[in-house]
Amino acid sequence: MKKVTFVLLIVGFNFSVFSQSLVSSNSSDEDYWETSLGPLVEVNDMLRHIYNDPFKEQFIHAIPAGYPLNKEVNINSFYGFRNHPVHKVTIFHRGIDLKGALGEKAIATGDGNVLEVGFKPDLGNYIKIKHCYGFESIYGHLSKISVKKGQYVKHSQVIGEVGATGTVTGPHLHYTLKKNNHYIDPFDFLFMDFEKEKVSMLSK
């Protein structure tokens, strides 16, 4: 009887240690993107990390990925140098202009905290959201802002409405991404689908 009790104690102790080890291992893995994705600033490196990670569905809503309007991707103006439609000079466009109708709902592309809301002459009414791993997303020219500074928002939550505020020729949504305080091209992030296959390329 003593031998059986001793064996059970040993088994119980080993199982307890194993369980604690497993929990510790899982908790340490919960935010490993902080060290693996956090320092990256090159878009291709970020995309490679995201698409190659077999556990990406556990982290993906924490970054600004997907389309900030509830419709198919429709781009008026791309990231990079362009002839400004109002100022008529060649300047660097630090975001993407997305075709949208006045009053159309703008949605958050990832979970995060609202860092700023306000008005700037070039950007109009805008919202800036701080996400995990050094990401920030900015939504400009809004006709309405539906969130407040400091508010926590979820992916696909309505945050405002498309407008024509600021220096524009018509209604659209200006969308900008930043990573570790550097502007990055949002284009490839627009095509990350969350609903059907967790992370896949949307059909055009």
mmCIF file of C-alpha atoms in Angstrom:
data_model
loop_
_atom_site.group_PDB
_atom_site.id
_atom_site.type_symbol
_atom_site.label_atom_id
_atom_site.label_comp_id
_atom_site.label_asym_id
_atom_site.label_seq_id
_atom_site.Cartn_x
_atom_site.Cartn_y
_atom_site.Cartn_z
ATOM 1 C CA MET A 1 0.000 0.000 0.000
ATOM 2 C CA LYS A 2 2.887 2.313 0.863
ATOM 3 C CA LYS A 3 4.526 1.589 -2.514
ATOM 4 C CA VAL A 4 1.309 2.453 -4.377
ATOM 5 C CA THR A 5 0.936 5.684 -2.415
ATOM 6 C CA PHE A 6 4.578 6.592 -3.079
ATOM 7 C CA VAL A 7 4.191 5.901 -6.835
ATOM 8 C CA LEU A 8 1.021 8.010 -6.964
ATOM 9 C CA LEU A 9 2.799 10.873 -5.203
ATOM 10 C CA ILE A 10 5.690 10.691 -7.680
ATOM 11 C CA VAL A 11 3.300 10.610 -10.677
ATOM 12 C CA GLY A 12 1.271 13.470 -9.229
ATOM 13 C CA PHE A 13 4.390 15.536 -8.609
ATOM 14 C CA ASN A 14 5.721 14.917 -12.128
ATOM 15 C CA PHE A 15 2.367 15.804 -13.683
ATOM 16 C CA SER A 16 2.219 18.995 -11.605
ATOM 17 C CA VAL A 17 5.704 20.007 -12.739
ATOM 18 C CA PHE A 18 4.834 19.179 -16.354
ATOM 19 C CA SER A 19 1.627 21.239 -16.148
ATOM 20 C CA GLN A 20 3.428 24.210 -14.656
ATOM 21 C CA SER A 21 6.125 23.917 -17.314
ATOM 22 C CA LEU A 22 3.475 23.794 -20.051
ATOM 23 C CA VAL A 23 1.651 26.828 -18.684
ATOM 24 C CA SER A 24 4.926 28.698 -18.324
ATOM 25 C CA SER A 25 5.905 27.757 -21.865
ATOM 26 C CA ASN A 26 2.541 28.868 -23.263
ATOM 27 C CA SER A 27 2.593 32.149 -21.365
ATOM 28 C CA SER A 28 6.084 32.908 -22.633
ATOM 29 C CA ASP A 29 4.941 32.143 -26.195
ATOM 30 C CA GLU A 30 1.833 34.313 -25.960
ATOM 31 C CA ASP A 31 3.634 37.467 -27.051
ATOM 32 C CA TYR A 32 6.735 36.225 -28.852
ATOM 33 C CA TRP A 33 5.752 38.535 -31.727
ATOM 34 C CA GLU A 34 6.938 41.371 -29.502
ATOM 35 C CA THR A 35 10.550 40.245 -29.984
ATOM 36 C CA SER A 36 10.222 38.708 -33.471
ATOM 37 C CA LEU A 37 7.906 41.172 -35.263
ATOM 38 C CA GLY A 38 8.388 44.220 -33.038
ATOM 39 C CA PRO A 39 11.828 45.326 -34.309
ATOM 40 C CA LEU A 40 11.047 44.827 -38.032
ATOM 41 C CA VAL A 41 10.695 47.933 -40.228
ATOM 42 C CA GLU A 42 10.950 46.473 -43.745
ATOM 43 C CA VAL A 43 7.509 45.577 -45.095
ATOM 44 C CA ASN A 44 8.718 42.401 -46.834
ATOM 45 C CA ASP A 45 10.246 41.166 -43.578
ATOM 46 C CA MET A 46 6.977 41.821 -41.741
ATOM 47 C CA LEU A 47 4.886 40.037 -44.358
ATOM 48 C CA ARG A 48 7.246 37.062 -44.383
ATOM 49 C CA HIS A 49 7.011 36.806 -40.605
ATOM 50 C CA ILE A 50 3.207 37.026 -40.545
ATOM 51 C CA TYR A 51 2.467 34.595 -43.360
ATOM 52 C CA ASN A 52 5.047 32.017 -42.254
ATOM 53 C CA ASP A 53 3.963 31.856 -38.621
ATOM 54 C CA PRO A 54 1.716 28.787 -38.124
ATOM 55 C CA PHE A 55 0.147 30.435 -35.053
ATOM 56 C CA LYS A 56 -0.596 33.796 -36.733
ATOM 57 C CA GLU A 57 -4.341 33.545 -36.059
ATOM 58 C CA GLN A 58 -3.604 34.008 -32.348
ATOM 59 C CA PHE A 59 -1.921 37.374 -32.946
ATOM 60 C CA ILE A 60 -3.217 38.796 -36.211
ATOM 61 C CA HIS A 61 -6.020 40.997 -34.848
ATOM 62 C CA ALA A 62 -3.437 42.913 -32.811
ATOM 63 C CA ILE A 63 -1.953 44.479 -35.965
ATOM 64 C CA PRO A 64 -3.579 46.791 -38.556
ATOM 65 C CA ALA A 65 -4.362 44.347 -41.349
ATOM 66 C CA GLY A 66 -7.339 44.239 -43.691
ATOM 67 C CA TYR A 67 -9.411 46.923 -45.381
ATOM 68 C CA PRO A 68 -10.680 49.947 -43.408
ATOM 69 C CA LEU A 69 -13.930 50.063 -45.401
ATOM 70 C CA ASN A 70 -16.535 47.304 -45.570
ATOM 71 C CA LYS A 71 -16.171 46.738 -49.325
ATOM 72 C CA GLU A 72 -13.731 45.512 -51.954
ATOM 73 C CA VAL A 73 -10.372 47.262 -52.213
ATOM 74 C CA ASN A 74 -10.606 50.383 -54.399
ATOM 75 C CA ILE A 75 -7.585 52.717 -54.409
ATOM 76 C CA ASN A 76 -7.597 56.282 -55.746
ATOM 77 C CA SER A 77 -3.984 57.144 -54.953
ATOM 78 C CA PHE A 78 -1.046 54.972 -53.899
ATOM 79 C CA TYR A 79 1.817 55.403 -51.426
ATOM 80 C CA GLY A 80 4.821 57.283 -52.797
ATOM 81 C CA PHE A 81 5.591 60.328 -54.906
ATOM 82 C CA ARG A 82 2.629 61.840 -56.749
ATOM 83 C CA ASN A 83 1.322 65.098 -58.157
ATOM 84 C CA HIS A 84 -0.822 66.546 -55.383
ATOM 85 C CA PRO A 85 -4.384 67.067 -56.717
ATOM 86 C CA VAL A 86 -4.837 70.377 -54.856
ATOM 87 C CA HIS A 87 -1.341 71.870 -54.528
ATOM 88 C CA LYS A 88 -0.304 70.736 -58.036
ATOM 89 C CA VAL A 89 3.240 69.879 -56.955
ATOM 90 C CA THR A 90 5.068 66.550 -56.697
ATOM 91 C CA ILE A 91 5.237 65.436 -53.076
ATOM 92 C CA PHE A 92 5.523 62.144 -51.209
ATOM 93 C CA HIS A 93 2.151 60.638 -50.332
ATOM 94 C CA ARG A 94 2.605 58.918 -46.955
ATOM 95 C CA GLY A 95 -0.485 56.744 -47.222
ATOM 96 C CA ILE A 96 -3.184 55.443 -49.545
ATOM 97 C CA ASP A 97 -6.391 57.184 -50.629
ATOM 98 C CA LEU A 98 -9.325 54.774 -50.704
ATOM 99 C CA LYS A 99 -12.464 55.398 -52.715
ATOM 100 C CA GLY A 100 -15.476 55.863 -50.471
ATOM 101 C CA ALA A 101 -18.832 57.620 -50.420
ATOM 102 C CA LEU A 102 -19.704 60.441 -48.037
ATOM 103 C CA GLY A 103 -20.924 58.936 -44.758
ATOM 104 C CA GLU A 104 -19.629 55.433 -45.483
ATOM 105 C CA LYS A 105 -18.473 53.653 -42.316
ATOM 106 C CA ALA A 106 -14.741 53.546 -41.609
ATOM 107 C CA ILE A 107 -13.572 50.595 -39.505
ATOM 108 C CA ALA A 108 -10.499 49.853 -37.406
ATOM 109 C CA THR A 109 -8.104 47.463 -39.135
ATOM 110 C CA GLY A 110 -6.858 46.012 -35.848
ATOM 111 C CA ASP A 111 -7.291 46.003 -32.083
ATOM 112 C CA GLY A 112 -5.702 48.950 -30.326
ATOM 113 C CA ASN A 113 -5.983 52.152 -28.336
ATOM 114 C CA VAL A 114 -7.052 55.447 -29.866
ATOM 115 C CA LEU A 115 -3.932 57.585 -29.580
ATOM 116 C CA GLU A 116 -5.260 60.790 -31.155
ATOM 117 C CA VAL A 117 -8.409 62.302 -32.623
ATOM 118 C CA GLY A 118 -8.538 65.779 -34.076
ATOM 119 C CA PHE A 119 -8.188 67.982 -37.131
ATOM 120 C CA LYS A 120 -5.204 68.913 -39.291
ATOM 121 C CA PRO A 121 -5.439 71.114 -42.392
ATOM 122 C CA ASP A 122 -3.943 68.490 -44.707
ATOM 123 C CA LEU A 123 -5.583 65.453 -43.075
ATOM 124 C CA GLY A 124 -8.939 66.882 -42.016
ATOM 125 C CA ASN A 125 -10.705 65.066 -39.210
ATOM 126 C CA TYR A 126 -8.527 62.101 -38.324
ATOM 127 C CA ILE A 127 -8.072 59.167 -35.946
ATOM 128 C CA LYS A 128 -4.770 57.563 -34.950
ATOM 129 C CA ILE A 129 -4.781 54.094 -33.362
ATOM 130 C CA LYS A 130 -1.834 52.497 -31.578
ATOM 131 C CA HIS A 131 -1.582 48.724 -32.102
ATOM 132 C CA CYS A 132 0.835 46.116 -30.794
ATOM 133 C CA TYR A 133 4.384 45.529 -32.053
ATOM 134 C CA GLY A 134 5.060 49.169 -33.004
ATOM 135 C CA PHE A 135 2.166 49.592 -35.463
ATOM 136 C CA GLU A 136 -0.022 52.674 -35.799
ATOM 137 C CA SER A 137 -2.897 53.296 -38.225
ATOM 138 C CA ILE A 138 -4.278 56.695 -39.262
ATOM 139 C CA TYR A 139 -7.655 57.432 -40.875
ATOM 140 C CA GLY A 140 -8.123 60.869 -42.448
ATOM 141 C CA HIS A 141 -10.655 63.243 -44.095
ATOM 142 C CA LEU A 142 -13.469 61.866 -41.938
ATOM 143 C CA SER A 143 -16.878 63.530 -41.818
ATOM 144 C CA LYS A 144 -17.545 62.006 -38.395
ATOM 145 C CA ILE A 145 -15.394 60.608 -35.582
ATOM 146 C CA SER A 146 -17.120 57.934 -33.474
ATOM 147 C CA VAL A 147 -14.370 57.184 -30.935
ATOM 148 C CA LYS A 148 -12.534 59.118 -28.228
ATOM 149 C CA LYS A 149 -8.875 59.453 -27.304
ATOM 150 C CA GLY A 150 -7.833 56.619 -24.996
ATOM 151 C CA GLN A 151 -10.667 54.323 -26.100
ATOM 152 C CA TYR A 152 -9.856 50.679 -26.826
ATOM 153 C CA VAL A 153 -11.213 49.492 -30.192
ATOM 154 C CA LYS A 154 -11.482 46.077 -31.804
ATOM 155 C CA HIS A 155 -10.787 44.934 -35.335
ATOM 156 C CA SER A 156 -13.685 45.833 -37.682
ATOM 157 C CA GLN A 157 -15.249 48.224 -35.155
ATOM 158 C CA VAL A 158 -16.808 51.335 -36.716
ATOM 159 C CA ILE A 159 -14.675 54.339 -35.769
ATOM 160 C CA GLY A 160 -16.006 57.075 -38.062
ATOM 161 C CA GLU A 161 -17.417 58.000 -41.450
ATOM 162 C CA VAL A 162 -15.831 58.882 -44.796
ATOM 163 C CA GLY A 163 -15.776 62.585 -45.569
ATOM 164 C CA ALA A 164 -14.064 65.387 -47.453
ATOM 165 C CA THR A 165 -12.534 67.391 -44.607
ATOM 166 C CA GLY A 166 -9.107 68.956 -44.955
ATOM 167 C CA THR A 167 -7.250 69.500 -48.231
ATOM 168 C CA VAL A 168 -9.177 67.292 -50.664
ATOM 169 C CA THR A 169 -11.046 67.414 -53.967
ATOM 170 C CA GLY A 170 -13.793 65.016 -52.883
ATOM 171 C CA PRO A 171 -14.836 62.374 -50.332
ATOM 172 C CA HIS A 172 -12.428 59.504 -49.696
ATOM 173 C CA LEU A 173 -10.556 57.834 -46.840
ATOM 174 C CA HIS A 174 -6.868 58.541 -46.410
ATOM 175 C CA TYR A 175 -5.226 55.553 -44.715
ATOM 176 C CA THR A 176 -1.700 55.547 -43.301
ATOM 177 C CA LEU A 177 0.382 52.919 -41.513
ATOM 178 C CA LYS A 178 3.420 53.489 -39.332
ATOM 179 C CA LYS A 179 5.804 50.959 -37.820
ATOM 180 C CA ASN A 180 8.251 51.978 -35.089
ATOM 181 C CA ASN A 181 7.585 55.646 -36.020
ATOM 182 C CA HIS A 182 8.402 55.020 -39.708
ATOM 183 C CA TYR A 183 5.806 55.370 -42.469
ATOM 184 C CA ILE A 184 5.260 52.161 -44.428
ATOM 185 C CA ASP A 185 3.274 51.243 -47.537
ATOM 186 C CA PRO A 186 -0.108 49.866 -46.369
ATOM 187 C CA PHE A 187 -0.879 48.147 -49.677
ATOM 188 C CA ASP A 188 -0.058 44.516 -48.835
ATOM 189 C CA PHE A 189 -1.736 44.791 -45.443
ATOM 190 C CA LEU A 190 -5.053 45.665 -47.135
ATOM 191 C CA PHE A 191 -5.343 42.150 -48.530
ATOM 192 C CA MET A 192 -5.124 40.195 -45.286
ATOM 193 C CA ASP A 193 -8.454 38.441 -44.822
ATOM 194 C CA PHE A 194 -9.579 37.545 -41.301
ATOM 195 C CA GLU A 195 -12.940 35.915 -41.911
ATOM 196 C CA LYS A 196 -12.514 33.050 -44.377
ATOM 197 C CA GLU A 197 -9.044 31.610 -43.986
ATOM 198 C CA LYS A 198 -7.662 33.653 -41.081
ATOM 199 C CA VAL A 199 -4.819 35.086 -43.164
ATOM 200 C CA SER A 200 -5.071 34.789 -46.907
ATOM 201 C CA MET A 201 -5.037 36.937 -49.995
ATOM 202 C CA LEU A 202 -8.432 38.351 -50.898
ATOM 203 C CA SER A 203 -9.519 37.672 -54.459
ATOM 204 C CA LYS A 204 -9.493 40.868 -56.484
#
